[in-house]
């Protein structure tokens, strides 16, 4: 099996799972939320959720993915039938695979923006000249860009095609190779940038902000935001980790891979917060949430630093690489879904998906210009899709927990996590994970899902 070109190598699997986790969510969404919800307290709750629910769901998804194996849709249906369990759970598994399509519909648009900022910073369309680079200049750049439909749409299509080109090559030659190359590079640039940020005079206040925890400010909104962010940034509840582990070797140590993925996925969030927040403090800017932080405040900071355009280009390069390692994982899910459901080759599905994504990103991109009136409820379609998929991730994360602990017999899950007895699972930690995933996670996640739904109205 190990020579099968569609099976991950051990390191490749860890890197691909981590690559999926590390994405725009960590760079674009997390620091903005740290800003919005009060620094260290938010991070503390976010990490706590990653280490409990995050780890629990991730290992559940790894276990069922590998147990069901390559034909995991069919196999899951058979397992449900063998055990007399309701077929509806199968529908849950299939539906979870739709989430990445909706995520990509808006994620690709942000990728398009980042692509512009990268090339614009490198070639001068975005200026980092200290006299030009005022807050209103950067606001103008951003507002001008997102309203420029033709430009953004062209860039979005470039990103779609780049993603498809990697996925076309398959799991090992495409996804795994890309991650081998991109992730180490991303880390190196990130570390260099953090050092630069932390050595700015006045950065200390930002560091203190990131590490100060005040339990009295923890409220429902903060918990819901941290919950959604942790599922999004670990890529759980989206079918990705199931799809990846269904293509992993039987000796892969699932528990360790889950721990590394959480550590890398959540760890990068700490890194990017350490990069962004202290720099914002050093310059005394407002620590505002949303896209303004990455696309306006940060460029403004770069403008005030020597070699600002180099730093800016590197920063947006990191974003591009992180985005690409996530889009290839997101793209893989509908690829698996449609190739299995319609019995088509990977290559054919990858090409058809280009058509699908070019079509749906049209609407998302245009929602910032000529379709700006389009709304669903009180939200524009971009925000609506983000909110909807956040909710879907938690719901399908819950479905994964139920699959791993209620629908598949415990002995099979034990077999997977121990890799057929290769690793010891007769431990308290294993029991802790199993019972947490079986009883605690479903109850608490159900309550949280209600709160998330309530927060939408
Ligand atoms: N984890 C990715 C990020 O943080 C996004 C993502 C979400 C990828 C869900 C896959 C599934 O950007």
Coordinates of C-alpha atoms and ligand atoms in Angstrom, one line a residue:
X1 CA 0.0 0.0 0.0
X2 CA 2.7 2.4 0.8
X3 CA 3.8 2.7 -2.8
X4 CA 0.3 3.6 -3.8
X5 CA 0.6 7.1 -5.1
X6 CA -2.8 8.1 -3.6
X7 CA -1.8 7.4 0.0
X8 CA -0.2 10.0 2.2
X9 CA 3.3 9.5 3.7
X10 CA 3.4 10.0 7.4
X11 CA 5.0 13.4 7.4
X12 CA 2.9 14.3 4.4
X13 CA -0.2 13.6 6.3
X14 CA 0.8 15.7 9.3
X15 CA 1.8 18.6 7.0
X16 CA -1.3 18.4 4.9
X17 CA -3.6 18.3 7.9
X18 CA -1.7 21.2 9.4
X19 CA -1.6 23.0 6.1
X20 CA -5.4 22.8 5.9
X21 CA -5.7 24.1 9.5
X22 CA -3.2 27.0 8.9
X23 CA -5.0 29.4 6.7
X24 CA -6.5 32.8 6.3
X25 CA -8.5 31.9 9.4
X26 CA -5.3 32.2 11.5
X27 CA -4.0 35.3 9.9
X28 CA -7.0 37.2 8.9
X29 CA -9.8 36.2 11.3
X30 CA -8.1 35.3 14.5
X31 CA -6.0 38.5 15.3
X32 CA -9.1 40.5 14.4
X33 CA -11.1 38.5 16.9
X34 CA -8.4 38.8 19.5
X35 CA -8.7 42.6 19.0
X36 CA -12.5 42.6 19.1
X37 CA -12.9 40.3 22.1
X38 CA -10.2 41.6 24.4
X39 CA -6.9 40.0 23.9
X40 CA -5.6 37.2 26.1
X41 CA -9.0 36.2 27.5
X42 CA -10.3 35.4 24.0
X43 CA -7.1 33.5 23.1
X44 CA -7.4 31.5 26.4
X45 CA -10.9 30.4 25.5
X46 CA -9.9 29.7 21.9
X47 CA -7.0 27.5 23.0
X48 CA -9.1 25.8 25.6
X49 CA -11.7 24.9 23.0
X50 CA -9.1 23.7 20.5
X51 CA -7.5 21.4 23.1
X52 CA -10.8 19.9 24.3
X53 CA -13.5 19.9 21.6
X54 CA -11.0 20.5 18.8
X55 CA -8.8 17.6 19.6
X56 CA -11.8 15.4 20.4
X57 CA -13.5 16.0 17.1
X58 CA -10.3 15.8 15.1
X59 CA -9.3 12.4 16.4
X60 CA -12.9 11.2 15.9
X61 CA -12.7 12.3 12.3
X62 CA -9.3 10.7 11.8
X63 CA -10.6 7.4 13.3
X64 CA -13.7 7.2 11.2
X65 CA -12.0 8.3 8.1
X66 CA -9.4 5.6 8.2
X67 CA -11.9 3.0 9.5
X68 CA -14.2 3.6 6.6
X69 CA -11.3 3.8 4.2
X70 CA -11.0 4.9 0.6
X71 CA -14.7 4.3 -0.3
X72 CA -15.8 6.0 2.9
X73 CA -19.3 7.0 1.7
X74 CA -20.3 3.5 0.7
X75 CA -18.6 1.9 3.7
X76 CA -20.3 4.3 6.1
X77 CA -23.7 3.4 4.6
X78 CA -22.9 -0.3 5.0
X79 CA -21.7 0.1 8.6
X80 CA -25.0 1.9 9.4
X81 CA -27.0 -0.8 7.8
X82 CA -25.1 -3.6 9.5
X83 CA -25.7 -2.0 12.9
X84 CA -29.3 -1.1 12.2
X85 CA -28.6 2.6 12.6
X86 CA -30.7 5.3 10.9
X87 CA -29.6 6.2 7.3
X88 CA -29.9 9.9 8.2
X89 CA -26.4 9.8 9.6
X90 CA -25.1 8.9 6.1
X91 CA -26.9 12.0 4.8
X92 CA -25.1 14.0 7.6
X93 CA -21.7 12.7 6.3
X94 CA -22.5 13.6 2.7
X95 CA -23.8 17.0 3.7
X96 CA -20.7 17.8 5.7
X97 CA -18.9 17.6 2.3
X98 CA -21.0 20.5 1.0
X99 CA -19.6 22.9 3.6
X100 CA -16.2 23.4 1.9
X101 CA -18.0 24.4 -1.3
X102 CA -19.7 27.3 0.5
X103 CA -16.5 28.1 2.4
X104 CA -14.5 28.3 -0.8
X105 CA -17.2 30.6 -2.4
X106 CA -16.1 33.4 -0.1
X107 CA -12.6 32.2 0.8
X108 CA -11.5 32.4 -2.8
X109 CA -12.6 36.1 -2.8
X110 CA -10.3 36.9 0.1
X111 CA -7.6 35.0 -1.7
X112 CA -8.1 37.3 -4.7
X113 CA -7.7 40.3 -2.4
X114 CA -4.5 38.9 -0.9
X115 CA -3.1 38.2 -4.4
X116 CA -3.6 41.8 -5.3
X117 CA -1.9 43.0 -2.1
X118 CA 1.0 40.7 -2.7
X119 CA 1.7 41.8 -6.2
X120 CA 0.6 45.4 -5.5
X121 CA 3.1 45.6 -2.6
X122 CA 5.9 44.0 -4.7
X123 CA 5.4 46.1 -7.8
X124 CA 4.3 49.4 -6.3
X125 CA 0.5 49.6 -6.9
X126 CA 0.2 49.7 -3.2
X127 CA 2.6 52.3 -1.9
X128 CA 4.5 52.1 1.4
X129 CA 6.0 55.5 1.1
X130 CA 5.7 57.1 4.5
X131 CA 4.3 60.3 3.2
X132 CA 1.7 58.6 0.9
X133 CA 0.8 55.9 3.4
X134 CA -1.8 57.4 5.6
X135 CA -4.9 55.6 7.1
X136 CA -7.2 57.2 4.5
X137 CA -4.9 56.1 1.7
X138 CA -5.1 52.5 2.7
X139 CA -8.8 52.7 3.3
X140 CA -9.0 54.0 -0.3
X141 CA -6.9 51.2 -1.6
X142 CA -9.0 48.5 0.1
X143 CA -12.4 50.0 -0.7
X144 CA -11.3 50.7 -4.3
X145 CA -10.1 47.1 -4.7
X146 CA -13.1 45.2 -3.4
X147 CA -15.4 47.4 -5.5
X148 CA -13.3 46.7 -8.6
X149 CA -15.2 43.6 -9.8
X150 CA -13.2 42.8 -12.9
X151 CA -9.9 42.9 -11.2
X152 CA -10.8 40.9 -8.1
X153 CA -12.7 38.3 -10.2
X154 CA -9.8 37.8 -12.5
X155 CA -7.5 37.3 -9.5
X156 CA -10.1 34.9 -7.9
X157 CA -10.1 32.8 -11.1
X158 CA -6.3 32.7 -11.0
X159 CA -6.4 31.3 -7.5
X160 CA -9.1 28.8 -8.4
X161 CA -7.0 27.5 -11.3
X162 CA -3.9 27.3 -9.2
X163 CA -5.7 25.3 -6.6
X164 CA -7.2 23.0 -9.2
X165 CA -3.8 22.5 -10.8
X166 CA -2.4 21.1 -7.6
X167 CA -5.5 18.9 -6.8
X168 CA -5.5 17.6 -10.4
X169 CA -2.2 15.8 -9.6
X170 CA -3.7 13.9 -6.7
X171 CA -3.1 13.5 -3.0
X172 CA 0.6 12.7 -3.0
X173 CA 2.0 14.4 -6.1
X174 CA -0.2 17.5 -5.6
X175 CA -1.4 18.2 -2.1
X176 CA 1.4 16.6 -0.1
X177 CA 4.2 18.1 -2.2
X178 CA 2.7 21.5 -2.1
X179 CA 2.5 21.4 1.7
X180 CA 6.1 20.1 1.9
X181 CA 7.2 23.1 0.1
X182 CA 4.9 25.8 1.4
X183 CA 4.7 25.2 5.1
X184 CA 8.4 25.3 6.1
X185 CA 8.7 28.5 4.1
X186 CA 5.7 30.0 5.8
X187 CA 7.1 29.3 9.2
X188 CA 10.5 30.8 8.4
X189 CA 8.9 34.1 7.1
X190 CA 6.5 34.2 10.0
X191 CA 9.3 33.9 12.6
X192 CA 11.4 36.7 10.9
X193 CA 8.3 38.9 10.9
X194 CA 7.5 38.2 14.5
X195 CA 11.0 39.2 15.5
X196 CA 10.6 42.4 13.6
X197 CA 7.3 43.1 15.3
X198 CA 8.5 42.3 18.8
X199 CA 11.6 44.5 18.5
X200 CA 9.6 47.6 17.7
X201 CA 9.7 50.1 20.6
X202 CA 6.4 49.9 22.4
X203 CA 5.6 46.4 21.3
X204 CA 5.6 45.2 24.9
X205 CA 2.1 46.6 25.6
X206 CA 0.8 44.4 22.8
X207 CA 2.4 41.3 24.1
X208 CA 1.0 42.0 27.6
X209 CA -2.4 42.5 26.0
X210 CA -2.2 39.1 24.3
X211 CA -1.3 37.3 27.5
X212 CA -3.5 39.1 30.0
X213 CA -6.5 37.1 31.0
X214 CA -9.6 38.5 32.7
X215 CA -12.1 35.8 33.4
X216 CA -14.8 38.3 34.3
X217 CA -15.1 39.4 30.6
X218 CA -15.9 35.9 29.4
X219 CA -19.5 36.0 28.1
X220 CA -21.7 34.1 25.6
X221 CA -20.5 36.1 22.6
X222 CA -16.9 35.5 23.3
X223 CA -17.4 31.8 23.7
X224 CA -19.5 31.5 20.5
X225 CA -16.8 33.4 18.6
X226 CA -14.0 31.3 19.9
X227 CA -15.9 28.1 19.3
X228 CA -16.6 29.0 15.6
X229 CA -13.0 30.2 15.1
X230 CA -11.6 27.0 16.6
X231 CA -13.6 24.7 14.3
X232 CA -12.8 26.9 11.3
X233 CA -9.1 27.2 12.0
X234 CA -8.7 23.4 12.7
X235 CA -10.7 22.6 9.6
X236 CA -12.9 20.2 11.5
X237 CA -16.5 19.4 10.8
X238 CA -15.9 19.9 7.1
X239 CA -15.1 16.4 5.8
X240 CA -11.5 17.3 5.2
X241 CA -10.0 15.4 8.0
X242 CA -12.1 12.4 7.1
X243 CA -11.1 12.6 3.5
X244 CA -7.4 12.9 4.4
X245 CA -7.3 10.1 6.9
X246 CA -9.2 7.8 4.6
X247 CA -6.1 8.2 2.4
X248 CA -3.6 7.5 5.2
X249 CA -1.6 4.4 5.9
X250 CA -2.7 1.9 8.4
X251 CA 0.3 2.5 10.6
X252 CA -0.2 6.2 10.9
X253 CA -0.3 7.3 14.5
X254 CA -3.7 9.1 14.5
X255 CA -3.5 10.4 18.1
X256 CA -0.1 12.1 17.6
X257 CA -1.2 13.4 14.2
X258 CA -4.2 15.0 15.8
X259 CA -2.1 16.5 18.6
X260 CA 0.4 18.0 16.0
X261 CA -2.4 19.4 13.9
X262 CA -4.0 21.1 16.8
X263 CA -0.6 22.4 18.1
X264 CA 0.3 23.7 14.7
X265 CA -3.1 25.1 13.8
X266 CA -3.7 26.8 17.1
X267 CA 0.0 27.7 17.5
X268 CA 0.1 29.7 14.3
X269 CA -2.8 31.7 15.7
X270 CA -0.6 32.7 18.6
X271 CA 2.2 33.5 16.2
X272 CA 0.1 35.7 14.0
X273 CA -1.3 37.5 17.0
X274 CA 2.2 38.0 18.3
X275 CA 3.1 39.5 14.9
X276 CA 0.1 41.8 14.5
X277 CA -1.0 42.9 17.9
X278 CA 2.3 44.2 19.3
X279 CA 3.0 46.1 16.0
X280 CA -0.4 47.8 16.2
X281 CA 0.3 48.7 19.8
X282 CA 3.7 50.0 19.0
X283 CA 2.2 52.5 16.5
X284 CA -0.7 53.4 18.8
X285 CA -3.3 52.4 16.2
X286 CA -6.8 51.2 17.0
X287 CA -6.9 47.5 17.3
X288 CA -9.9 47.2 15.1
X289 CA -11.6 43.9 14.1
X290 CA -12.6 42.7 10.6
X291 CA -10.7 43.1 7.4
X292 CA -9.5 46.5 8.4
X293 CA -6.7 45.1 10.5
X294 CA -5.0 43.1 7.8
X295 CA -5.8 45.3 4.8
X296 CA -5.6 48.8 6.3
X297 CA -3.9 48.9 9.7
X298 CA -1.0 46.6 8.8
X299 CA -0.1 48.2 5.5
X300 CA -0.1 51.5 7.4
X301 CA 2.4 50.1 9.9
X302 CA 4.6 48.8 7.0
X303 CA 4.6 52.2 5.6
X304 CA 6.3 53.5 8.7
X305 CA 9.0 50.9 8.7
X306 CA 12.2 50.9 6.7
X307 CA 11.8 48.5 3.7
X308 CA 8.1 48.6 4.3
X309 CA 7.3 47.2 0.9
X310 CA 9.6 44.2 1.5
X311 CA 7.9 43.4 4.8
X312 CA 4.5 43.9 3.3
X313 CA 5.3 41.6 0.3
X314 CA 6.6 38.9 2.7
X315 CA 3.5 39.2 4.9
X316 CA 1.1 38.9 2.0
X317 CA 3.2 36.0 0.7
X318 CA 2.7 34.2 4.0
X319 CA -1.0 34.8 3.6
X320 CA -1.0 33.5 0.1
X321 CA 0.8 30.3 1.1
X322 CA -1.4 29.7 4.1
X323 CA -4.4 30.3 1.9
X324 CA -3.3 27.9 -0.8
X325 CA -2.6 25.1 1.7
X326 CA -6.1 25.5 2.9
X327 CA -7.8 25.9 -0.5
X328 CA -6.3 22.7 -1.8
X329 CA -7.7 20.8 1.2
X330 CA -11.1 22.4 0.8
X331 CA -11.1 21.6 -2.9
X332 CA -10.3 18.0 -2.1
X333 CA -13.6 17.4 -0.3
X334 CA -16.0 18.1 -3.2
X335 CA -13.5 16.3 -5.4
X336 CA -13.9 13.1 -3.3
X337 CA -17.6 13.6 -3.0
X338 CA -18.4 14.0 -6.6
X339 CA -15.9 11.4 -7.8
X340 CA -17.5 8.9 -5.5
X341 CA -21.1 9.8 -5.9
X342 CA -20.9 10.0 -9.7
X343 CA -18.1 7.5 -10.2
X344 CA -15.9 10.0 -12.1
X345 CA -12.2 10.3 -12.3
X346 CA -10.5 12.8 -10.0
X347 CA -9.2 14.7 -12.9
X348 CA -12.7 15.2 -14.4
X349 CA -14.2 16.3 -11.2
X350 CA -11.3 18.8 -10.5
X351 CA -12.0 20.3 -13.9
X352 CA -15.8 20.5 -13.4
X353 CA -15.3 22.1 -10.1
X354 CA -13.4 24.9 -11.7
X355 CA -16.6 25.7 -13.6
X356 CA -18.6 25.5 -10.4
X357 CA -16.3 27.8 -8.4
X358 CA -15.9 30.3 -11.2
X359 CA -19.7 30.6 -11.2
X360 CA -20.3 30.9 -7.5
X361 CA -17.4 33.2 -6.8
X362 CA -18.9 35.5 -9.4
X363 CA -21.8 36.3 -7.1
X364 CA -19.6 36.6 -4.0
X365 CA -17.2 38.9 -5.7
X366 CA -20.0 41.0 -7.2
X367 CA -21.6 41.3 -3.8
X368 CA -18.9 44.0 -3.1
X369 CA -19.9 46.0 -6.2
X370 CA -22.9 45.7 -8.4
X371 CA -24.6 43.1 -6.4
X372 CA -24.1 44.8 -3.1
X373 CA -27.8 44.9 -2.4
X374 CA -28.0 41.2 -2.4
X375 CA -28.8 40.0 1.1
X376 CA -30.1 37.0 3.0
X377 CA -32.0 38.1 6.1
X378 CA -30.1 41.0 7.5
X379 CA -26.7 39.8 6.2
X380 CA -25.0 40.3 2.9
X381 CA -24.2 37.0 1.1
X382 CA -20.5 37.1 2.1
X383 CA -21.3 37.4 5.8
X384 CA -24.2 35.0 5.5
X385 CA -22.0 32.3 4.0
X386 CA -19.4 32.8 6.6
X387 CA -22.0 32.5 9.4
X388 CA -23.7 29.6 7.8
X389 CA -20.5 27.6 7.3
X390 CA -19.4 28.3 10.9
X391 CA -22.6 26.8 12.1
X392 CA -22.3 23.8 9.7
X393 CA -18.8 23.1 10.9
X394 CA -19.9 22.7 14.5
X395 CA -23.0 20.6 13.5
X396 CA -20.9 18.2 11.4
X397 CA -18.2 18.1 14.1
X398 CA -20.9 16.8 16.4
X399 CA -21.9 14.3 13.7
X400 CA -18.3 13.1 13.6
X401 CA -18.3 12.6 17.4
X402 CA -21.5 10.6 17.1
X403 CA -20.2 8.4 14.3
X404 CA -17.0 7.6 16.2
X405 CA -18.6 6.8 19.5
X406 CA -22.3 5.8 19.0
X407 CA -22.5 4.5 15.4
X408 CA -19.3 2.5 15.0
X409 CA -18.6 -0.1 17.7
X410 CA -15.9 1.0 20.2
X411 CA -13.6 -1.9 19.3
X412 CA -13.2 -0.7 15.8
X413 CA -12.4 2.8 16.9
X414 CA -9.9 1.4 19.3
X415 CA -8.3 -0.6 16.5
X416 CA -7.9 2.5 14.4
X417 CA -6.5 4.7 17.2
X418 CA -4.1 2.0 18.2
X419 CA -3.3 1.2 14.5
X420 CA -4.3 -2.4 15.1
X421 CA -2.4 -2.7 18.4
X422 CA 0.7 -0.9 17.3
X423 CA 0.2 1.9 19.8
X424 CA -1.0 1.4 23.3
X425 CA -4.5 2.7 23.9
X426 CA -5.2 0.9 27.2
X427 CA -4.6 4.2 28.8
X428 CA -6.5 6.7 30.9
X429 CA -6.0 9.3 28.1
X430 CA -7.7 7.1 25.6
X431 CA -10.7 6.5 27.9
X432 CA -10.8 10.2 28.6
X433 CA -10.9 11.1 24.9
X434 CA -13.5 8.3 24.2
X435 CA -15.9 9.2 26.9
X436 CA -15.5 12.9 26.4
X437 CA -16.3 12.4 22.7
X438 CA -19.2 10.1 23.5
X439 CA -20.9 12.0 26.3
X440 CA -19.5 15.4 27.0
X441 CA -18.9 16.8 23.5
X442 CA -22.3 15.9 22.1
X443 CA -24.2 17.5 25.0
X444 CA -22.1 20.7 25.2
X445 CA -21.9 21.0 21.4
X446 CA -25.7 20.7 21.1
X447 CA -26.1 23.5 23.6
X448 CA -23.6 25.6 21.8
X449 CA -25.2 25.0 18.4
X450 CA -28.5 26.4 19.8
X451 CA -26.6 29.4 21.1
X452 CA -25.0 29.9 17.7
X453 CA -28.3 29.7 15.9
X454 CA -29.8 32.1 18.4
X455 CA -27.0 34.5 17.8
X456 CA -27.9 34.7 14.2
X457 CA -31.3 36.2 14.8
Ligands
LIG1 N1 -8.6 26.2 8.5 C1 -8.6 27.1 7.4 C2 -8.2 28.5 7.9 O1 -7.9 28.7 9.0 C3 -9.9 27.2 6.7 C4 -10.7 26.0 6.6 C5 -11.9 25.9 7.2 C6 -10.2 25.0 5.9 C7 -12.6 24.7 7.2 C8 -10.9 23.8 5.8 C9 -12.1 23.7 6.5 O2 -8.1 29.4 7.1

